[in-house]
Amino acid sequence: MADTTTKKTIILFSGDFDKVMAALIIANGAAAMGDDVTLFFTFWGLNALRRPEKIKAEKKPLQGMFGRMMPRGIKKLGMSKMNFAGMGPVMMNKVIKSEGGMTLQQLLDSAIEQGVKLVACTLTMDLLGFKKDELLDGVEYAGVAAYLAEADEANVNLFI
Amino acid sequence: MADTTTKKTIILFSGDFDKVMAALIIANGAAAMGDDVTLFFTFWGLNALRRPEKIKAEKKPLQGMFGRMMPRGIKKLGMSKMNFAGMGPVMMNKVIKSEGGMTLQQLLDSAIEQGVKLVACTLTMDLLGFKKDELLDGVEYAGVAAYLAEADEANVNLFI
Amino acid sequence: MADTTTKKTIILFSGDFDKVMAALIIANGAAAMGDDVTLFFTFWGLNALRRPEKIKAEKKPLQGMFGRMMPRGIKKLGMSKMNFAGMGPVMMNKVIKSEGGMTLQQLLDSAIEQGVKLVACTLTMDLLGFKKDELLDGVEYAGVAAYLAEADEANVNLFI
């Protein structure tokens, strides 16, 4: 099937538990079928790439506030619906485990293992005040031109 | 135009009245132009496929709560904006009728009549605790691999 | 690179500051690389095309209420997260300027200068009660068939 291998790109704009989950399920599924997959994290989606620990960094006041108010990493994301002040994701993870499914963290680990390329959007990093050492190891950094170059080579391009 | 007929896929992640409407308008439009169209319902989008009546089913506590709190079917969906505690969709349906447009129910019926394929995502059904007999007749069931196989054959793939 | 020039379409369903920004950044980037780009504004995305001044128009009561409650133009859009009762966009614009970035208004102006085609969805205009003289000059008007015809010619089609 090597010559039918095709590329997929997903812009992950959302930082909601459920949308990040949808993106990672598609990315893992495509990678398992032998496709090249690139996930572009932008705006609130960048929260999924944050390290869980506090990292000191010089930021403008609004960026500092954004940094403190937004979730640090994939284990802290809230749901777009049925969030119940943060209990939604906790309960959802319980259901996932009881159904034999993968948690967000496991889906992210699996994506990395399968070679899914994780790219952080540098333009929105600048806006939101994220520094590279606040994000996970292995993340690549690029802008819209790089996204478009990859999307031109892909046969499925989603915005989530 | 038979040989230029092309395929479209739409992942309907959202269960919001307005987004479901957008998806169904695009699906109906494409089907009217002779395209093969597949709508994949996942996460909150599954609510659009629920039967209106209560169906007894064994569920985990969170799944039971989700089932009770989420809208049963396309006539119960709320809007993503201007919902006004449920009055938004009622008023919107009035405007739709006075403008000679189609309600969500009519758009769904038309999509089915035109042969649009409705697929429920089995992975998120398991998560949210939906059973097949809670969803409409005629719905097909599949996972991410089936989605990707169809998307590979399509020239327009949207995530709504 | 003339013969590799390709077309992009974006349906802009959302009227949120941050999503409109994402759409305009992609549109400007693609136009700068020589691509044909069409932005289809539908539902809440139409707010980004409204003129800032009040325009008298005959509307049904719900449409009048929608018109009064929804933002008039790209400078009035709220954010999907961290809106802080309208202070979010104000602060975000400050950060954008201090980072040397482009405001929403500048991104829209640049898109127009670069020849990005702006199309307002007539079906949702009718629903929400928007009249042509409420929207910016230079906007084109079309329905779902026109969108699908363009999407069939494009290699990247996003729904934002």
Short mmCIF file of C-alpha atoms in Angstrom, two decimals:
data_model
loop_
_atom_site.label_atom_id
_atom_site.label_comp_id
_atom_site.label_asym_id
_atom_site.label_seq_id
_atom_site.Cartn_x
_atom_site.Cartn_y
_atom_site.Cartn_z
CA MET A 1 0.00 0.00 0.00
CA ALA A 2 3.07 2.22 0.07
CA ASP A 3 2.23 4.11 -3.09
CA THR A 4 -1.29 4.92 -1.96
CA THR A 5 -0.07 6.43 1.30
CA THR A 6 -1.46 9.89 1.63
CA LYS A 7 -0.96 12.82 3.89
CA LYS A 8 -3.40 14.35 6.36
CA THR A 9 -3.23 17.68 8.17
CA ILE A 10 -5.34 18.84 11.07
CA ILE A 11 -5.35 22.36 12.46
CA LEU A 12 -6.19 21.98 16.13
CA PHE A 13 -7.55 25.40 17.07
CA SER A 14 -9.63 24.16 19.99
CA GLY A 15 -8.30 23.30 23.41
CA ASP A 16 -11.46 21.49 24.48
CA PHE A 17 -11.05 17.94 25.79
CA ASP A 18 -13.61 16.54 23.39
CA LYS A 19 -12.29 18.27 20.27
CA VAL A 20 -8.67 17.43 21.11
CA MET A 21 -9.84 13.83 21.54
CA ALA A 22 -11.52 13.83 18.12
CA ALA A 23 -8.37 15.24 16.50
CA LEU A 24 -6.11 12.68 18.18
CA ILE A 25 -8.38 9.77 17.29
CA ILE A 26 -8.33 10.78 13.62
CA ALA A 27 -4.56 11.40 13.71
CA ASN A 28 -3.87 8.02 15.32
CA GLY A 29 -6.22 6.24 12.95
CA ALA A 30 -4.59 7.76 9.88
CA ALA A 31 -1.07 7.07 11.18
CA ALA A 32 -2.06 3.45 11.84
CA MET A 33 -3.13 3.20 8.19
CA GLY A 34 0.30 4.39 7.09
CA ASP A 35 -0.49 8.03 6.37
CA ASP A 36 1.76 10.97 7.15
CA VAL A 37 -0.09 13.13 9.64
CA THR A 38 0.67 16.65 10.81
CA LEU A 39 -1.19 18.30 13.68
CA PHE A 40 -0.91 22.09 13.75
CA PHE A 41 -1.70 23.46 17.18
CA THR A 42 -2.88 27.05 17.20
CA PHE A 43 -4.70 29.39 19.62
CA TRP A 44 -6.35 27.37 22.44
CA GLY A 45 -5.08 24.13 20.94
CA LEU A 46 -1.61 25.14 22.15
CA ASN A 47 -2.77 24.39 25.70
CA ALA A 48 -2.66 20.68 24.82
CA LEU A 49 1.09 21.00 24.26
CA ARG A 50 1.92 22.80 27.50
CA ARG A 51 4.11 21.14 30.08
CA PRO A 52 2.23 20.48 33.32
CA GLU A 53 4.74 22.33 35.52
CA LYS A 54 4.94 26.10 35.98
CA ILE A 55 7.67 27.59 33.80
CA LYS A 56 8.94 31.11 34.48
CA ALA A 57 8.93 33.29 31.41
CA GLU A 58 8.81 37.01 30.68
CA LYS A 59 5.37 37.92 29.44
CA LYS A 60 3.20 40.97 28.92
CA PRO A 61 0.47 41.34 31.56
CA LEU A 62 -2.32 39.94 29.35
CA GLN A 63 -0.11 37.06 28.27
CA GLY A 64 0.72 36.32 31.91
CA MET A 65 -2.96 36.31 32.76
CA PHE A 66 -3.73 34.05 29.80
CA GLY A 67 -0.94 31.72 30.91
CA ARG A 68 -2.28 31.49 34.45
CA MET A 69 -5.93 31.08 33.45
CA MET A 70 -5.46 28.54 30.69
CA PRO A 71 -4.94 24.80 31.29
CA ARG A 72 -1.37 23.56 31.49
CA GLY A 73 -1.30 20.46 29.37
CA ILE A 74 -3.54 17.77 28.03
CA LYS A 75 -4.57 16.45 31.46
CA LYS A 76 -6.16 19.76 32.41
CA LEU A 77 -8.41 20.42 29.43
CA GLY A 78 -12.11 21.11 29.97
CA MET A 79 -14.95 19.89 27.81
CA SER A 80 -16.87 22.11 25.38
CA LYS A 81 -20.13 20.75 26.81
CA MET A 82 -21.03 18.87 30.00
CA ASN A 83 -17.87 20.15 31.67
CA PHE A 84 -19.53 20.40 35.11
CA ALA A 85 -16.81 22.71 36.48
CA GLY A 86 -14.08 20.27 35.55
CA MET A 87 -15.80 17.07 36.70
CA GLY A 88 -16.82 16.20 33.13
CA PRO A 89 -13.31 15.27 31.97
CA VAL A 90 -12.64 13.32 35.19
CA MET A 91 -15.80 11.28 34.71
CA MET A 92 -15.15 10.95 30.98
CA ASN A 93 -11.71 9.49 31.68
CA LYS A 94 -13.31 6.94 34.00
CA VAL A 95 -15.73 5.91 31.27
CA ILE A 96 -12.91 5.74 28.73
CA LYS A 97 -10.97 3.38 30.98
CA SER A 98 -14.00 1.22 31.73
CA GLU A 99 -14.73 0.97 27.98
CA GLY A 100 -11.10 -0.01 27.31
CA GLY A 101 -10.46 3.20 25.40
CA MET A 102 -7.46 5.52 25.45
CA THR A 103 -7.19 8.65 27.55
CA LEU A 104 -6.10 11.92 25.95
CA GLN A 105 -2.61 11.42 27.34
CA GLN A 106 -2.44 7.91 25.87
CA LEU A 107 -3.74 9.16 22.53
CA LEU A 108 -1.08 11.87 22.48
CA ASP A 109 1.67 9.40 23.43
CA SER A 110 0.48 7.00 20.76
CA ALA A 111 0.43 9.76 18.14
CA ILE A 112 4.03 10.65 18.98
CA GLU A 113 5.08 6.97 18.87
CA GLN A 114 3.43 6.58 15.48
CA GLY A 115 5.34 9.56 14.12
CA VAL A 116 2.52 12.09 13.94
CA LYS A 117 4.20 15.47 13.54
CA LEU A 118 3.19 17.99 16.21
CA VAL A 119 3.66 21.60 15.13
CA ALA A 120 3.02 24.67 17.27
CA CYS A 121 1.92 27.82 15.45
CA THR A 122 4.54 30.46 16.21
CA LEU A 123 2.29 33.41 15.41
CA THR A 124 -0.31 32.50 18.01
CA MET A 125 2.44 31.50 20.47
CA ASP A 126 3.65 35.10 20.25
CA LEU A 127 0.12 36.40 20.77
CA LEU A 128 -0.68 34.22 23.74
CA GLY A 129 2.83 34.61 25.13
CA PHE A 130 3.90 30.94 25.04
CA LYS A 131 7.64 30.27 25.04
CA LYS A 132 9.20 27.14 23.58
CA ASP A 133 10.34 25.86 26.98
CA GLU A 134 6.72 25.87 28.16
CA LEU A 135 5.78 23.33 25.50
CA LEU A 136 6.54 19.60 25.26
CA ASP A 137 9.79 18.21 23.86
CA GLY A 138 9.61 17.06 20.28
CA VAL A 139 7.21 19.77 19.18
CA GLU A 140 8.19 21.57 15.96
CA TYR A 141 7.59 25.27 15.33
CA ALA A 142 6.22 26.84 12.18
CA GLY A 143 3.88 29.43 10.72
CA VAL A 144 1.05 29.56 8.22
CA ALA A 145 3.30 29.16 5.16
CA ALA A 146 4.54 25.81 6.46
CA TYR A 147 0.98 24.73 7.14
CA LEU A 148 -0.11 25.62 3.62
CA ALA A 149 2.85 23.80 2.09
CA GLU A 150 1.86 20.63 3.93
CA ALA A 151 -1.85 21.05 3.22
CA ASP A 152 -1.06 21.31 -0.50
CA GLU A 153 0.46 17.81 -0.32
CA ALA A 154 -2.36 16.32 1.75
CA ASN A 155 -5.68 14.88 0.59
CA VAL A 156 -7.54 15.49 3.85
CA ASN A 157 -7.24 18.82 5.70
CA LEU A 158 -9.41 19.47 8.71
CA PHE A 159 -9.89 22.44 11.03
CA ILE A 160 -10.98 21.37 14.49
CA MET B 1 -21.68 14.93 -15.62
CA ALA B 2 -21.55 11.38 -14.30
CA ASP B 3 -17.81 11.05 -14.53
CA THR B 4 -17.18 14.29 -12.67
CA THR B 5 -19.32 13.20 -9.75
CA THR B 6 -17.29 13.48 -6.61
CA LYS B 7 -17.59 12.45 -3.04
CA LYS B 8 -17.96 14.64 0.07
CA THR B 9 -17.59 13.73 3.72
CA ILE B 10 -18.60 15.77 6.72
CA ILE B 11 -17.76 14.90 10.31
CA LEU B 12 -20.57 16.35 12.37
CA PHE B 13 -19.03 16.70 15.83
CA SER B 14 -21.35 19.48 16.97
CA GLY B 15 -24.90 18.99 18.16
CA ASP B 16 -25.77 22.68 17.90
CA PHE B 17 -28.89 23.57 15.88
CA ASP B 18 -27.00 26.07 13.73
CA LYS B 19 -24.01 23.82 12.97
CA VAL B 20 -26.21 20.80 12.24
CA MET B 21 -28.17 23.06 9.90
CA ALA B 22 -25.00 24.15 8.08
CA ALA B 23 -23.91 20.52 7.70
CA LEU B 24 -27.30 19.41 6.37
CA ILE B 25 -27.51 22.32 3.92
CA ILE B 26 -24.10 21.42 2.48
CA ALA B 27 -24.97 17.70 2.41
CA ASN B 28 -28.29 18.33 0.64
CA GLY B 29 -26.68 20.73 -1.81
CA ALA B 30 -23.96 18.28 -2.74
CA ALA B 31 -26.40 15.38 -3.05
CA ALA B 32 -28.60 17.51 -5.33
CA MET B 33 -25.57 18.07 -7.55
CA GLY B 34 -25.08 14.30 -7.85
CA ASP B 35 -22.30 13.83 -5.32
CA ASP B 36 -21.97 10.93 -2.92
CA VAL B 37 -22.18 12.38 0.58
CA THR B 38 -21.39 10.75 3.91
CA LEU B 39 -22.18 12.41 7.22
CA PHE B 40 -20.23 11.00 10.18
CA PHE B 41 -21.95 11.82 13.45
CA THR B 42 -19.64 11.83 16.44
CA PHE B 43 -19.69 13.19 20.02
CA TRP B 44 -22.50 15.77 20.44
CA GLY B 45 -23.49 15.35 16.80
CA LEU B 46 -24.92 11.96 17.75
CA ASN B 47 -27.76 13.78 19.51
CA ALA B 48 -29.15 14.70 16.08
CA LEU B 49 -29.65 10.98 15.38
CA ARG B 50 -31.43 10.11 18.62
CA ARG B 51 -35.03 8.95 18.56
CA PRO B 52 -37.35 11.39 20.31
CA GLU B 53 -38.83 8.79 22.69
CA LYS B 54 -37.17 7.49 25.86
CA ILE B 55 -35.48 4.14 25.26
CA LYS B 56 -34.49 1.97 28.23
CA ALA B 57 -30.88 0.86 28.05
CA GLU B 58 -28.24 -0.28 30.52
CA LYS B 59 -25.72 2.50 31.03
CA LYS B 60 -23.01 3.53 33.41
CA PRO B 61 -24.03 6.37 35.76
CA LEU B 62 -22.24 9.10 33.76
CA GLN B 63 -23.65 7.76 30.52
CA GLY B 64 -27.12 7.73 32.02
CA MET B 65 -26.70 11.33 33.12
CA PHE B 66 -25.39 12.31 29.67
CA GLY B 67 -28.37 10.55 28.10
CA ARG B 68 -30.85 12.42 30.29
CA MET B 69 -29.20 15.83 29.93
CA MET B 70 -28.57 15.77 26.21
CA PRO B 71 -31.25 16.51 23.58
CA ARG B 72 -33.16 13.55 22.17
CA GLY B 73 -33.21 14.15 18.45
CA ILE B 74 -32.97 16.88 15.89
CA LYS B 75 -36.05 18.77 17.12
CA LYS B 76 -34.52 19.38 20.54
CA LEU B 77 -31.15 20.86 19.59
CA GLY B 78 -30.08 24.20 21.05
CA MET B 79 -28.22 26.94 19.24
CA SER B 80 -24.52 27.69 19.80
CA LYS B 81 -25.41 31.40 20.12
CA MET B 82 -28.65 33.27 20.76
CA ASN B 83 -30.21 30.15 22.27
CA PHE B 84 -32.26 32.13 24.82
CA ALA B 85 -32.86 29.08 27.00
CA GLY B 86 -34.29 27.12 24.10
CA MET B 87 -36.44 29.88 22.60
CA GLY B 88 -33.81 30.58 19.91
CA PRO B 89 -34.49 27.40 17.91
CA VAL B 90 -38.27 27.85 18.25
CA MET B 91 -38.05 31.39 16.88
CA MET B 92 -35.54 30.32 14.24
CA ASN B 93 -37.90 27.62 13.00
CA LYS B 94 -40.63 30.27 12.69
CA VAL B 95 -38.34 32.46 10.60
CA ILE B 96 -37.29 29.48 8.48
CA LYS B 97 -40.92 28.70 7.69
CA SER B 98 -41.81 32.32 6.94
CA GLU B 99 -38.79 32.55 4.59
CA GLY B 100 -39.89 29.35 2.85
CA GLY B 101 -36.83 27.47 4.07
CA MET B 102 -36.50 23.95 5.42
CA THR B 103 -36.50 23.04 9.10
CA LEU B 104 -33.79 20.78 10.49
CA GLN B 105 -36.20 17.85 10.39
CA GLN B 106 -37.02 18.55 6.75
CA LEU B 107 -33.34 18.91 5.89
CA LEU B 108 -32.61 15.56 7.54
CA ASP B 109 -35.53 13.87 5.77
CA SER B 110 -34.40 15.34 2.46
CA ALA B 111 -30.82 14.16 3.03
CA ILE B 112 -32.07 10.62 3.66
CA GLU B 113 -34.31 10.75 0.58
CA GLN B 114 -31.39 11.92 -1.54
CA GLY B 115 -29.27 9.01 -0.35
CA VAL B 116 -26.90 10.87 1.95
CA LYS B 117 -25.24 8.20 4.08
CA LEU B 118 -25.64 8.76 7.81
CA VAL B 119 -22.95 7.06 9.90
CA ALA B 120 -22.77 7.02 13.69
CA CYS B 121 -19.28 6.82 15.21
CA THR B 122 -19.22 3.66 17.30
CA LEU B 123 -16.30 4.76 19.47
CA THR B 124 -18.06 7.87 20.77
CA MET B 125 -21.34 5.94 21.04
CA ASP B 126 -19.56 3.65 23.51
CA LEU B 127 -18.20 6.64 25.40
CA LEU B 128 -21.49 8.51 25.65
CA GLY B 129 -23.40 5.27 26.22
CA PHE B 130 -25.66 5.40 23.16
CA LYS B 131 -27.14 2.08 22.03
CA LYS B 132 -28.20 1.36 18.45
CA ASP B 133 -31.89 1.18 19.33
CA GLU B 134 -31.73 4.75 20.65
CA LEU B 135 -30.76 6.04 17.19
CA LEU B 136 -32.84 6.44 14.03
CA ASP B 137 -33.47 3.59 11.59
CA GLY B 138 -31.25 3.60 8.53
CA VAL B 139 -28.19 4.87 10.36
CA GLU B 140 -24.98 2.94 9.67
CA TYR B 141 -22.29 2.24 12.25
CA ALA B 142 -18.56 2.60 11.77
CA GLY B 143 -15.31 3.80 13.28
CA VAL B 144 -12.43 6.06 12.32
CA ALA B 145 -10.92 3.61 9.78
CA ALA B 146 -14.15 3.65 7.76
CA TYR B 147 -14.20 7.46 7.90
CA LEU B 148 -10.63 7.68 6.63
CA ALA B 149 -11.31 5.24 3.82
CA GLU B 150 -14.20 7.42 2.63
CA ALA B 151 -12.30 10.67 3.11
CA ASP B 152 -9.49 9.29 0.94
CA GLU B 153 -11.99 8.97 -1.92
CA ALA B 154 -13.58 12.38 -1.37
CA ASN B 155 -12.49 15.77 -2.67
CA VAL B 156 -14.13 17.82 0.09
CA ASN B 157 -13.83 16.77 3.75
CA LEU B 158 -15.19 19.06 6.44
CA PHE B 159 -15.22 18.94 10.23
CA ILE B 160 -18.21 20.79 11.67
CA MET C 1 5.12 28.26 -9.74
CA ALA C 2 2.15 29.49 -11.81
CA ASP C 3 0.97 26.05 -12.82
CA THR C 4 1.04 24.74 -9.28
CA THR C 5 -1.19 27.56 -8.04
CA THR C 6 -4.13 26.06 -6.28
CA LYS C 7 -7.40 27.21 -4.88
CA LYS C 8 -8.51 27.32 -1.25
CA THR C 9 -11.98 27.79 0.22
CA ILE C 10 -12.90 28.54 3.81
CA ILE C 11 -16.43 28.54 5.17
CA LEU C 12 -16.41 31.05 8.00
CA PHE C 13 -19.36 29.99 10.12
CA SER C 14 -18.04 31.49 13.34
CA GLY C 15 -18.18 35.17 14.24
CA ASP C 16 -15.69 34.81 17.09
CA PHE C 17 -12.69 37.16 17.07
CA ASP C 18 -10.21 34.32 17.40
CA LYS C 19 -11.74 32.08 14.72
CA VAL C 20 -12.17 34.96 12.27
CA MET C 21 -8.51 35.76 12.93
CA ALA C 22 -7.45 32.19 12.17
CA ALA C 23 -9.46 32.22 8.94
CA LEU C 24 -8.01 35.55 7.81
CA ILE C 25 -4.44 34.49 8.61
CA ILE C 26 -4.83 31.35 6.49
CA ALA C 27 -6.55 33.31 3.70
CA ASN C 28 -3.85 35.98 3.64
CA GLY C 29 -1.09 33.38 3.76
CA ALA C 30 -2.52 31.42 0.86
CA ALA C 31 -3.13 34.58 -1.20
CA ALA C 32 0.47 35.66 -0.56
CA MET C 33 1.62 32.30 -1.98
CA GLY C 34 -0.38 32.95 -5.16
CA ASP C 35 -3.44 30.85 -4.43
CA ASP C 36 -7.02 31.79 -5.29
CA VAL C 37 -8.89 32.05 -2.00
CA THR C 38 -12.61 32.30 -1.37
CA LEU C 39 -14.06 33.01 2.05
CA PHE C 40 -17.71 32.05 2.43
CA PHE C 41 -19.32 33.87 5.35
CA THR C 42 -22.33 32.14 6.81
CA PHE C 43 -24.37 32.30 10.04
CA TRP C 44 -22.43 34.22 12.74
CA GLY C 45 -19.52 34.75 10.37
CA LEU C 46 -21.71 37.27 8.53
CA ASN C 47 -21.22 39.64 11.47
CA ALA C 48 -17.63 40.16 10.32
CA LEU C 49 -18.97 41.67 7.08
CA ARG C 50 -21.44 44.10 8.68
CA ARG C 51 -20.95 47.80 8.30
CA PRO C 52 -20.27 49.51 11.62
CA GLU C 53 -23.12 52.03 11.28
CA LYS C 54 -26.79 51.34 11.94
CA ILE C 55 -28.68 50.69 8.71
CA LYS C 56 -32.47 50.84 8.66
CA ALA C 57 -34.04 47.78 7.12
CA GLU C 58 -37.36 46.00 7.34
CA LYS C 59 -37.00 42.86 9.39
CA LYS C 60 -39.11 40.34 11.20
CA PRO C 61 -39.07 40.78 15.00
CA LEU C 62 -36.56 37.96 15.64
CA GLN C 63 -34.35 39.23 12.84
CA GLY C 64 -34.48 42.73 14.28
CA MET C 65 -33.49 41.39 17.69
CA PHE C 66 -30.67 39.35 16.16
CA GLY C 67 -29.50 42.45 14.31
CA ARG C 68 -29.44 44.53 17.47
CA MET C 69 -27.80 41.89 19.65
CA MET C 70 -25.10 40.77 17.22
CA PRO C 71 -21.85 42.68 16.62
CA ARG C 72 -21.80 45.17 13.76
CA GLY C 73 -18.56 44.50 12.00
CA ILE C 74 -15.14 43.05 12.52
CA LYS C 75 -14.15 45.56 15.21
CA LYS C 76 -16.93 44.42 17.53
CA LEU C 77 -16.40 40.66 17.56
CA GLY C 78 -16.02 38.86 20.88
CA MET C 79 -13.66 35.99 21.61
CA SER C 80 -14.80 32.36 21.96
CA LYS C 81 -12.75 32.12 25.18
CA MET C 82 -11.24 34.67 27.56
CA ASN C 83 -13.66 37.32 26.28
CA PHE C 84 -13.93 39.02 29.69
CA ALA C 85 -17.14 40.85 28.74
CA GLY C 86 -15.52 42.37 25.68
CA MET C 87 -12.19 43.32 27.25
CA GLY C 88 -10.50 40.22 25.75
CA PRO C 89 -10.49 41.54 22.17
CA VAL C 90 -9.36 45.01 23.32
CA MET C 91 -6.43 43.52 25.20
CA MET C 92 -5.71 41.09 22.39
CA ASN C 93 -5.50 43.96 19.91
CA LYS C 94 -2.98 45.68 22.21
CA VAL C 95 -0.85 42.54 22.30
CA ILE C 96 -1.13 42.15 18.51
CA LYS C 97 0.13 45.69 18.00
CA SER C 98 2.97 45.30 20.51
CA GLU C 99 4.02 42.06 18.79
CA GLY C 100 3.96 43.81 15.41
CA GLY C 101 1.06 41.69 14.20
CA MET C 102 -2.03 42.67 12.23
CA THR C 103 -5.40 43.47 13.76
CA LEU C 104 -8.54 41.84 12.41
CA GLN C 105 -9.34 44.98 10.45
CA GLN C 106 -5.85 45.02 8.91
CA LEU C 107 -6.10 41.32 8.08
CA LEU C 108 -9.45 41.89 6.37
CA ASP C 109 -8.12 44.91 4.44
CA SER C 110 -5.07 42.91 3.39
CA ALA C 111 -7.22 39.99 2.25
CA ILE C 112 -9.28 42.34 0.07
CA GLU C 113 -6.12 43.96 -1.35
CA GLN C 114 -4.72 40.53 -2.18
CA GLY C 115 -7.87 39.61 -4.06
CA VAL C 116 -9.37 37.15 -1.59
CA LYS C 117 -13.00 36.73 -2.66
CA LEU C 118 -15.49 37.47 0.12
CA VAL C 119 -18.84 35.77 -0.36
CA ALA C 120 -21.88 36.15 1.89
CA CYS C 121 -24.22 33.17 2.10
CA THR C 122 -27.61 34.40 0.90
CA LEU C 123 -29.58 31.61 2.60
CA THR C 124 -28.36 32.51 6.08
CA MET C 125 -28.64 36.24 5.27
CA ASP C 126 -32.34 35.63 4.72
CA LEU C 127 -32.60 33.70 7.98
CA LEU C 128 -30.79 36.25 10.10
CA GLY C 129 -32.42 39.14 8.25
CA PHE C 130 -29.28 40.77 6.84
CA LYS C 131 -29.78 43.02 3.82
CA LYS C 132 -27.07 43.71 1.24
CA ASP C 133 -26.74 47.35 2.22
CA GLU C 134 -25.87 46.30 5.77
CA LEU C 135 -22.76 44.50 4.51
CA LEU C 136 -19.46 45.87 3.23
CA ASP C 137 -18.91 46.97 -0.35
CA GLY C 138 -17.19 44.44 -2.55
CA VAL C 139 -18.84 41.44 -0.95
CA GLU C 140 -20.32 38.91 -3.38
CA TYR C 141 -23.51 36.96 -2.78
CA ALA C 142 -24.07 33.28 -3.39
CA GLY C 143 -25.56 30.08 -2.06
CA VAL C 144 -24.44 26.54 -1.34
CA ALA C 145 -24.25 25.50 -5.02
CA ALA C 146 -21.69 28.23 -5.70
CA TYR C 147 -19.70 27.14 -2.65
CA LEU C 148 -19.65 23.52 -3.80
CA ALA C 149 -18.59 24.51 -7.32
CA GLU C 150 -15.61 26.37 -5.89
CA ALA C 151 -14.78 23.66 -3.36
CA ASP C 152 -14.68 21.12 -6.20
CA GLU C 153 -11.87 23.16 -7.78
CA ALA C 154 -9.95 23.68 -4.55
CA ASN C 155 -7.41 21.41 -2.88
CA VAL C 156 -7.94 22.75 0.65
CA ASN C 157 -11.46 23.31 2.02
CA LEU C 158 -11.89 24.27 5.64
CA PHE C 159 -14.91 24.90 7.86
CA ILE C 160 -14.13 27.35 10.64
#
